[in-house]
C-alpha cells in the first residue's frame, strides 16, 4: 500500500479507516473529521488515537482533576503549577525543585523487570524536561499477598528492574513504600517518583518558541517498541495475513539514559535550550504536538530524518513509537553546533527533525510528501472530555456498617505480646530492607535520610545545607472504606512523615490508581478521592503540582483497592537539623503527641489478624494535623528533638518497635491509667507522632505543645543501653527477638528458592 | 596535592570521589576517559559506577579508554591508583591487580553499611589506618565477588596484599572474605566498598572512609620529604 498523504485523504475521502481498532469511538472519529474538514491520514489517525487515549488525554479524569487547580491554596512557593510536565516549587535561596510520581502498573505485571525499569527512566526524563537536575528517586509499590506464587514472580522482577535501571543512573533511591493486599495480585502497582533541583533562572518549559528555531531529537534511536495499537495500521499496510505483533512493553537501556542525563544537563547548563520535552507515551506525536501547542503554535517536521533502529518502520510507527531514552529540544540555529558537540561528547546521537513556525499547524513530511497537517492544540490539549457516570455503590453502606468492634481482641499480657510480634512480622509492617537494600541510596553523597526513615531527605545545596524531604503514602483499605477520607488520610500521613523529619511541607504530587472508569462505583471512588485530596490540600495550604492517573487496574470485574498515592515534598533550611527515628542510647523521655481513640476500621490489626475490612477509617481533623506538623517543624529547627517518628500502620506499638530496632536501644513504657492497653498500643488514630525531646529542651517542648493545644502523653523512657522493649505490668520483648521477627518476613519468602 | 578522578561514560561516584578528596584536603582534578593526559596529578581514583553500562564484563571496555594508557604506565612507576567498585573491576581487567570480580553470590545488587577490617597498612591508600582497625563504610555492588585461582590467593595472603576483609557478613561471596587488595608495590589498591560515601557523618554511616584519602596524602607527603 502506498503512503497515505494529505492529498490522498482529500482525493479518497471515503476510505474506510480502522479507528475502532485504535481505540477511538465513532463520535471521536467524527470529531477528528470535523477538525480537519476531511478524513485523517493514517498518520494523523495514529496521532489522534494515542493522544486522545485515556493515558495521554485524561479524558475520564479531567473534569475531576480540575479541582486541584480550582481549590489550589495560595502558595508563595508555587512557581510552575499543574499542567506542565511537573510543577516547580521555590525552596528558597534561589533554588527550585520539581517532583512527580507516575504509574507503570500494567507493563510491570506483563514484564516486571522492564516494566518497572522503564517506569524509572520515564519519570527521570520528565523531571529533566523542566530543566532540573534529577537528585533522587523513590518508588511506591503494591503487590498481592507476599506468599502468593505470582508475587514471587512479580516482586523480585520489579525490584530488580528498579535497581538495575535506577542504580545505573547515579540517582539515590531514598525510600517509598511496599504494601501487600490480595486486590493487587493481578494488578501490582509500580509508582515511580523523581525529584529534581535547579536554580530559578534555569526553569525550562515544554514549548516551541521562536520562529525558525530547530527541533532536535536526541538520545536513543527510534525502534518498533511500545507501538501498541498502531500496529493495526501497519499491518493493514504491509501484511495480508494478520497484524504485525510489535512488543508493547518497551525495553530500557539505563546506560543510554545516564548519557542522556549528562548530555541534557550539559546543554541546559550551557544555555543552549529554548524548550525541552521528554518522549514518553505517544513518542514523537506527543512531543511535537505539545511543544507546538505550547509555543508559537506551528511546527514542521521532516519525519524521514529520524534516526531509526529498524529501517522498515513506517511513518505511523515512527510517530507512535515509545522507544525509551529519547528527548526533544528546541534550539536556536546559532546554538546548534554547540548543542551537537555536547551530545557527541557523551556519544549521544542527535538530529534536527523540524523547525518552529507560526503557521498554527503541525505539519509532517515523509520524503517530501505531506502526511500530517493538523492544528497541534487539537491533538495535544483539546481531546475529548467525558463526564462518566458515577454512583456510590450499594455495598458501601454494608461495608461501613461491618464495624471491627465485633472482632475478638487480645487482652491478657500474653495475648498482647503475641499480637505485637505477629504484627511486627506481618508482610505490611515487616522491614522492607530486602527490597531497599537492592537500591543505591548513597550515590551523589547528599542522602541525609533514606528508608526506613519516615521520609527520604536529600541535601540540595552543599554550602548552606538546604534540602528537601519527600514521602509517599496511601492506605488503600482506608480509601475503600471511605475514598474521600482515605485520600485525606494518605495526604495527612505523607504530610506528617515530612514534618517528623523537620521539613516544612510545600507541595503535593499524586498517583491515582483505580479500577475501570466505566464502572460507576469505581468512578465514584475516584471522584470522592480527588475531592477529598483537593479539599485536604486546600486545608493544609499546600498545592498539588502534578500527578498521574492510572485506570483499569482490575482483574475481571474486581477492582484494586482505590489507591490514591500521595507524595508530599517539604523544605528544610539546614539538613543538619534533620530528625531521625533513632532515639539514641538514652536516657530520654518518650512522648506521644495527639489523641488516641478506639479506631480499627481498615487497620493493619483487623487486616492481618482477622482478614477483616469494614467500618470507618480513623477520623481526621486537618487543623489538628497542621498544628502537629507546625510543632514538629518548629521543634526540629530549634534543635529540641532527639528523635521523632510518625504513627500510622500498626499504631503506637509498631512505632516504638521501629524506633527501638533502629537505635538498638530498648525502652520502658507505661500504659496511661484508665486506657485500654490494646487500644493504646494498636489503634491507628490519625495525626499522632512519637517524639523524644532532647532532655534539656523537654520542658520547653511540652510548653510549646500545650500552647498549641496539642495533647501529649508520656509513654515511657529510653533505657540506657537496654535491650528490651518493656510495657510495665504487661510484657517485655527482647530487641533481638523483635529485630529477628521484623527482618525475617520478606527474606523467608523471597529468598526461598521454592 | 592534586588527585585525579576519571569519568568514564557511566561513572556514577566520580563527584563523590572528588568531594572526598576535597574533604581530605587535596585538590580534585576531573579527568576525562577520552583524553590521555593525566594533567600532572599526584594520584588517581577510578570511581564506582557502571562504565559502558557494564553490559559486557564489568570494566572490560573501560580498560581500553585512552586515559588508561598513562595510568597503567605511571602506575608501574609508583603513581598511587585507587579503584573503587567499578574502578576495582577496571584495575583487574587492566591486569594492574590479579583476579576478577563476579556476580554476587546472592545474585542481587546489595547496598549496605559494611564492617571491614583493615588487614594491611603498608599501601599508599591504607597507611593512615591502624593495623587491624575495624571500619564501617557503604558497600553497593552487583558484581563484587572477588575470585582468583588458589595460587594467586595464596600469594595475596602470603605477601600481605589483602588490604581489607569483610567482617561479620561476607556480602557477595568473595574468596577469603576479600574486600580489597593491593599490588606488590602497594601503590595500586582495588576496593569493593565505597570509602567516598563515608566522609561526612550526615550522609554516610560515619567518616571511616576518610582514611583512604588521608593515607594517600600522607604517603605522597612522605615521598616529597624523604
Coordinates of N, CA, C and O in Angstrom, one line a residue, chain A residues 164 167-170 252-256 258-259 262 265 269 345-347 434 436-448 459 462 575-576 578 750-751, chain B residues 7-16 19 32-33 49-55 107-113 137-140 196-197 200-205:
Chain A
X164 N 18.2 -2.3 38.8 CA 19.0 -2.5 37.6 C 19.1 -1.2 36.8 O 20.1 -0.8 36.3
X167 N 20.0 2.1 39.6 CA 21.3 2.1 40.2 C 22.3 2.6 39.1 O 23.4 3.1 39.4
X168 N 22.0 2.3 37.9 CA 22.9 2.6 36.7 C 22.9 4.1 36.4 O 23.7 4.6 35.7
X169 N 21.9 4.9 36.9 CA 21.7 6.3 36.6 C 22.5 7.2 37.6 O 22.7 8.4 37.3
X170 N 22.9 6.6 38.7 CA 23.6 7.5 39.7 C 22.6 8.4 40.4 O 22.9 9.5 40.8
X252 N 14.3 -1.0 28.3 CA 15.1 0.1 28.7 C 16.6 -0.1 28.6 O 17.1 -1.2 28.6
X253 N 17.3 1.0 28.4 CA 18.8 0.9 28.3 C 19.3 2.0 29.3 O 19.4 3.2 28.9
X254 N 19.6 1.6 30.5 CA 19.9 2.6 31.5 C 21.2 3.3 31.2 O 21.4 4.5 31.6
X255 N 22.1 2.7 30.5 CA 23.4 3.3 30.2 C 23.1 4.5 29.3 O 23.6 5.6 29.4
X256 N 22.2 4.3 28.3 CA 21.9 5.4 27.4 C 21.2 6.5 28.2 O 21.4 7.7 27.9
X258 N 21.7 7.3 31.2 CA 22.7 8.0 32.0 C 23.4 9.0 31.1 O 23.7 10.2 31.5
X259 N 23.8 8.6 29.9 CA 24.4 9.5 28.9 C 23.5 10.6 28.5 O 23.9 11.8 28.4
X262 N 23.4 13.2 31.3 CA 24.6 14.0 31.3 C 24.6 15.0 30.2 O 24.9 16.2 30.3
X265 N 22.0 17.7 30.9 CA 22.5 18.7 31.9 C 23.5 19.6 31.3 O 23.5 20.8 31.6
X269 N 23.0 23.6 31.1 CA 23.9 24.4 31.8 C 24.5 25.5 30.8 O 24.8 26.6 31.2
X345 N 30.1 14.5 22.7 CA 31.0 14.3 23.9 C 30.5 13.0 24.6 O 31.3 12.2 25.1
X346 N 29.2 12.9 24.8 CA 28.6 11.8 25.5 C 28.1 10.7 24.6 O 27.4 9.8 25.1
X347 N 28.6 10.7 23.4 CA 28.2 9.6 22.4 C 26.7 9.5 22.3 O 26.1 8.4 22.2
X434 N 14.8 -6.0 52.4 CA 15.1 -7.0 51.3 C 15.0 -6.2 50.0 O 15.7 -6.5 49.1
X436 N 14.8 -2.5 49.7 CA 15.6 -1.3 49.6 C 17.1 -1.5 49.6 O 17.8 -0.7 49.1
X437 N 17.6 -2.7 50.1 CA 19.0 -2.9 50.1 C 19.4 -3.3 48.6 O 20.6 -3.5 48.4
X438 N 18.5 -3.4 47.7 CA 18.9 -3.6 46.3 C 19.0 -2.3 45.5 O 19.2 -2.3 44.3
X439 N 18.8 -1.2 46.3 CA 18.9 0.1 45.6 C 20.1 0.9 46.2 O 20.3 0.8 47.4
X440 N 20.7 1.7 45.4 CA 21.8 2.5 45.8 C 21.2 3.8 46.5 O 20.6 4.6 45.8
X441 N 21.4 3.9 47.8 CA 20.9 5.1 48.4 C 22.0 6.1 48.7 O 21.7 7.2 49.2
X442 N 23.2 5.8 48.4 CA 24.3 6.6 48.8 C 24.8 7.6 47.6 O 25.4 8.6 47.9
X443 N 24.6 7.1 46.4 CA 25.3 7.8 45.3 C 24.9 9.3 45.3 O 23.8 9.7 45.7
X444 N 25.8 10.1 44.9 CA 25.7 11.6 44.9 C 26.1 12.2 46.2 O 26.4 13.4 46.3
X445 N 26.1 11.4 47.3 CA 26.7 11.8 48.5 C 25.8 12.9 49.2 O 26.4 13.6 50.1
X446 N 24.6 13.0 48.9 CA 23.7 14.0 49.5 C 22.5 13.4 50.3 O 21.6 14.1 50.7
X447 N 22.5 12.1 50.4 CA 21.4 11.5 51.0 C 21.5 11.6 52.6 O 22.4 11.1 53.2
X448 N 20.5 12.3 53.1 CA 20.6 12.6 54.6 C 19.7 11.6 55.3 O 20.0 11.1 56.4
X459 N 20.2 16.6 50.5 CA 20.8 18.0 50.6 C 20.8 18.5 49.1 O 21.2 17.8 48.2
X462 N 25.1 22.1 49.0 CA 26.2 21.7 50.0 C 26.7 22.8 50.8 O 27.2 22.6 51.9
X575 N 19.9 20.7 56.6 CA 19.7 19.3 56.8 C 20.4 18.8 58.1 O 20.1 17.7 58.5
X576 N 21.4 19.6 58.6 CA 22.0 19.1 59.9 C 21.0 19.1 61.0 O 21.2 18.6 62.1
X578 N 18.0 17.9 60.7 CA 17.0 16.8 60.4 C 16.9 15.9 61.7 O 17.8 15.7 62.5
X750 N 11.0 -14.6 50.0 CA 11.6 -14.3 48.7 C 13.0 -14.9 48.5 O 13.4 -15.1 47.3
X751 N 13.7 -15.3 49.5 CA 14.9 -16.0 49.3 C 14.8 -17.5 49.2 O 15.7 -18.2 48.9
Chain B
X7 N 36.4 10.2 34.8 CA 35.0 10.0 34.5 C 34.9 9.2 33.2 O 35.4 9.6 32.2
X8 N 34.4 8.0 33.3 CA 34.1 7.2 32.1 C 32.6 7.4 31.8 O 31.8 7.8 32.7
X9 N 32.2 7.1 30.6 CA 30.7 7.1 30.3 C 30.1 6.1 31.3 O 30.4 4.9 31.2
X10 N 29.2 6.5 32.1 CA 28.5 5.6 33.1 C 29.2 5.6 34.5 O 28.7 4.9 35.3
X11 N 30.2 6.4 34.7 CA 30.7 6.6 36.0 C 29.7 7.3 36.9 O 29.0 8.2 36.4
X12 N 29.5 6.8 38.1 CA 28.5 7.4 38.9 C 29.0 8.2 40.2 O 28.4 9.1 40.6
X13 N 30.1 7.6 40.7 CA 30.5 8.1 42.0 C 31.7 9.1 41.8 O 32.5 9.3 42.8
X14 N 31.9 9.6 40.6 CA 33.0 10.5 40.4 C 33.0 11.8 41.2 O 33.9 12.2 41.7
X15 N 31.8 12.3 41.3 CA 31.6 13.6 42.0 C 31.8 13.3 43.5 O 32.3 14.1 44.3
X16 N 31.3 12.2 44.0 CA 31.5 11.8 45.4 C 33.0 11.6 45.7 O 33.5 12.0 46.8
X19 N 34.5 15.0 46.0 CA 34.2 15.6 47.3 C 35.0 15.0 48.4 O 35.6 15.7 49.3
X32 N 39.0 13.0 32.0 CA 38.0 12.5 31.0 C 38.6 11.3 30.4 O 39.8 11.2 29.9
X33 N 37.8 10.2 30.3 CA 38.2 8.9 29.8 C 38.9 9.0 28.4 O 39.8 8.3 28.0
X49 N 30.6 2.9 39.6 CA 29.6 3.2 38.6 C 29.4 2.0 37.7 O 29.7 0.9 38.1
X50 N 28.8 2.3 36.6 CA 28.6 1.2 35.6 C 29.1 1.7 34.3 O 28.4 2.1 33.4
X51 N 30.5 1.7 34.1 CA 31.0 2.3 32.9 C 30.6 1.4 31.7 O 30.6 0.2 31.8
X52 N 30.2 2.1 30.7 CA 29.6 1.5 29.5 C 28.5 0.6 29.8 O 28.2 -0.4 29.1
X53 N 27.8 0.9 30.9 CA 26.6 0.1 31.3 C 27.0 -1.3 31.9 O 26.1 -2.0 32.2
X54 N 28.2 -1.6 31.9 CA 28.6 -3.0 32.4 C 27.9 -4.0 31.6 O 27.6 -5.1 32.1
X55 N 27.6 -3.7 30.3 CA 26.8 -4.7 29.5 C 27.7 -5.9 29.1 O 27.3 -7.0 29.0
X107 N 23.1 -13.1 43.9 CA 22.7 -12.7 42.5 C 21.8 -11.4 42.6 O 21.1 -11.0 41.7
X108 N 21.8 -10.7 43.8 CA 21.2 -9.4 43.9 C 22.2 -8.3 44.0 O 23.3 -8.6 44.6
X109 N 21.8 -7.1 43.6 CA 22.6 -6.0 43.9 C 22.4 -5.8 45.4 O 21.4 -6.0 46.0
X110 N 23.5 -5.4 46.1 CA 23.4 -5.2 47.6 C 24.0 -3.8 48.0 O 25.1 -3.4 47.5
X111 N 23.2 -3.1 48.7 CA 23.6 -1.8 49.3 C 23.5 -1.9 50.8 O 22.4 -2.2 51.3
X112 N 24.6 -1.9 51.5 CA 24.5 -2.0 53.0 C 25.8 -1.3 53.6 O 26.8 -1.0 52.9
X113 N 25.6 -1.0 54.9 CA 26.8 -0.5 55.6 C 27.6 -1.7 56.1 O 27.1 -2.5 56.8
X137 N 31.9 1.2 56.2 CA 31.7 2.1 55.1 C 30.6 1.4 54.2 O 30.4 0.2 54.3
X138 N 29.9 2.2 53.3 CA 28.9 1.6 52.5 C 29.5 0.6 51.4 O 30.6 0.8 50.9
X139 N 28.7 -0.4 51.2 CA 29.1 -1.3 50.1 C 27.9 -1.3 49.2 O 26.7 -1.3 49.6
X140 N 28.1 -1.3 47.9 CA 26.9 -1.3 46.9 C 27.5 -1.9 45.6 O 28.2 -1.2 44.9
X196 N 34.4 6.7 49.7 CA 34.0 8.1 49.4 C 32.6 8.4 49.9 O 32.2 9.6 50.0
X197 N 31.8 7.4 50.3 CA 30.5 7.6 50.8 C 30.5 7.6 52.4 O 29.4 7.6 53.0
X200 N 31.4 12.1 55.6 CA 30.6 13.0 56.3 C 29.6 12.2 57.1 O 28.9 11.4 56.5
X201 N 29.5 12.5 58.4 CA 28.6 11.7 59.2 C 27.1 11.9 58.8 O 26.2 11.1 59.0
X202 N 26.8 13.1 58.2 CA 25.5 13.4 57.8 C 25.0 12.5 56.7 O 23.8 12.2 56.6
X203 N 25.8 12.2 55.8 CA 25.4 11.5 54.5 C 25.9 10.1 54.4 O 25.7 9.4 53.4
X204 N 26.6 9.6 55.4 CA 27.1 8.2 55.4 C 27.0 7.6 56.8 O 26.6 8.3 57.7
X205 N 27.5 6.4 56.9 CA 27.4 5.7 58.2 C 28.5 6.3 59.2 O 28.5 5.9 60.3

